[in-house]
C-alpha angles and dihedrals in degrees: 000000000000118000120257092259089068092063089050092053113113109271096241092049092047092049091050092051093049092045094050091045093049091049091051094047092045091052099043109015123239099288098049097037116111118230089194091055091050093050093046093050091045091048094238122137116238092235090052093050093073090061087066106032135024094222145320092292090056091050091047092053092049092047093050092048089050091052092047090053091049094050097050095201093192142009115269111281092247090057092066092068092067095053119111134198088268097046103035102087096031089055092049089048093049093050091048091049093050090051091052091049088054090048091049093050094041109017091175089072089066092037094057092049091048089049087065089059091058100052113138123245088250093054091049089063087073111094099227092051095045090051090047091057092048089049092049091049092050090048095049096042092045094052096042091044092052091049092048093049094051092046090053092048088054093047092245099112125053123251100192094091132055114276090231090061093047090050090049090053091049093049093046094054094039093046093049091053092046093051093048094045093048090054095047104029095111092061100044129093124214094259092056093046091050091050091051090048092053093048092048092052091045089054092048092049091049095054095041099045 
């Protein structure tokens, strides 16, 4: 985790550092990203950087967590309990759409998070990165699990198959769309993105119903 001085950094300077870092990691992945390039672009001296972060892995973890917070992949878990039969799928669709709008405006948010999914076995031996992956998995499983549970309570999601399988189906469809959109986002207009979103959600609903 970043040192306490990082939280005391002026907001604008902190945002710039995290944005530049996320862009670098999204473009090159963790291993190939250049810490020197990040610091130069963020206007932070190399000697000063270690007052804020222990190393590149620590900065990567913080940048990915920042991107995850910006994207807001799902409503808070407690928000699911208030959903009804009428609002369940529209709320999921709206959240999904807002996330894609964020990704379209700032594709590096998505790219940095996806970079965490492509860490090498060697990189995962580093404690900050191993904990990041565990944290991401808890976050994703917690949100999807809460969604799945509420959908089942409302009779909208099937209960005849193991939840682990349903979650795997959801993640497979969702992940395939995310990967494709990230690779083609620069060439897509809003109408096409919306169409892909609707078809993705229709596919998810079909396999989960």
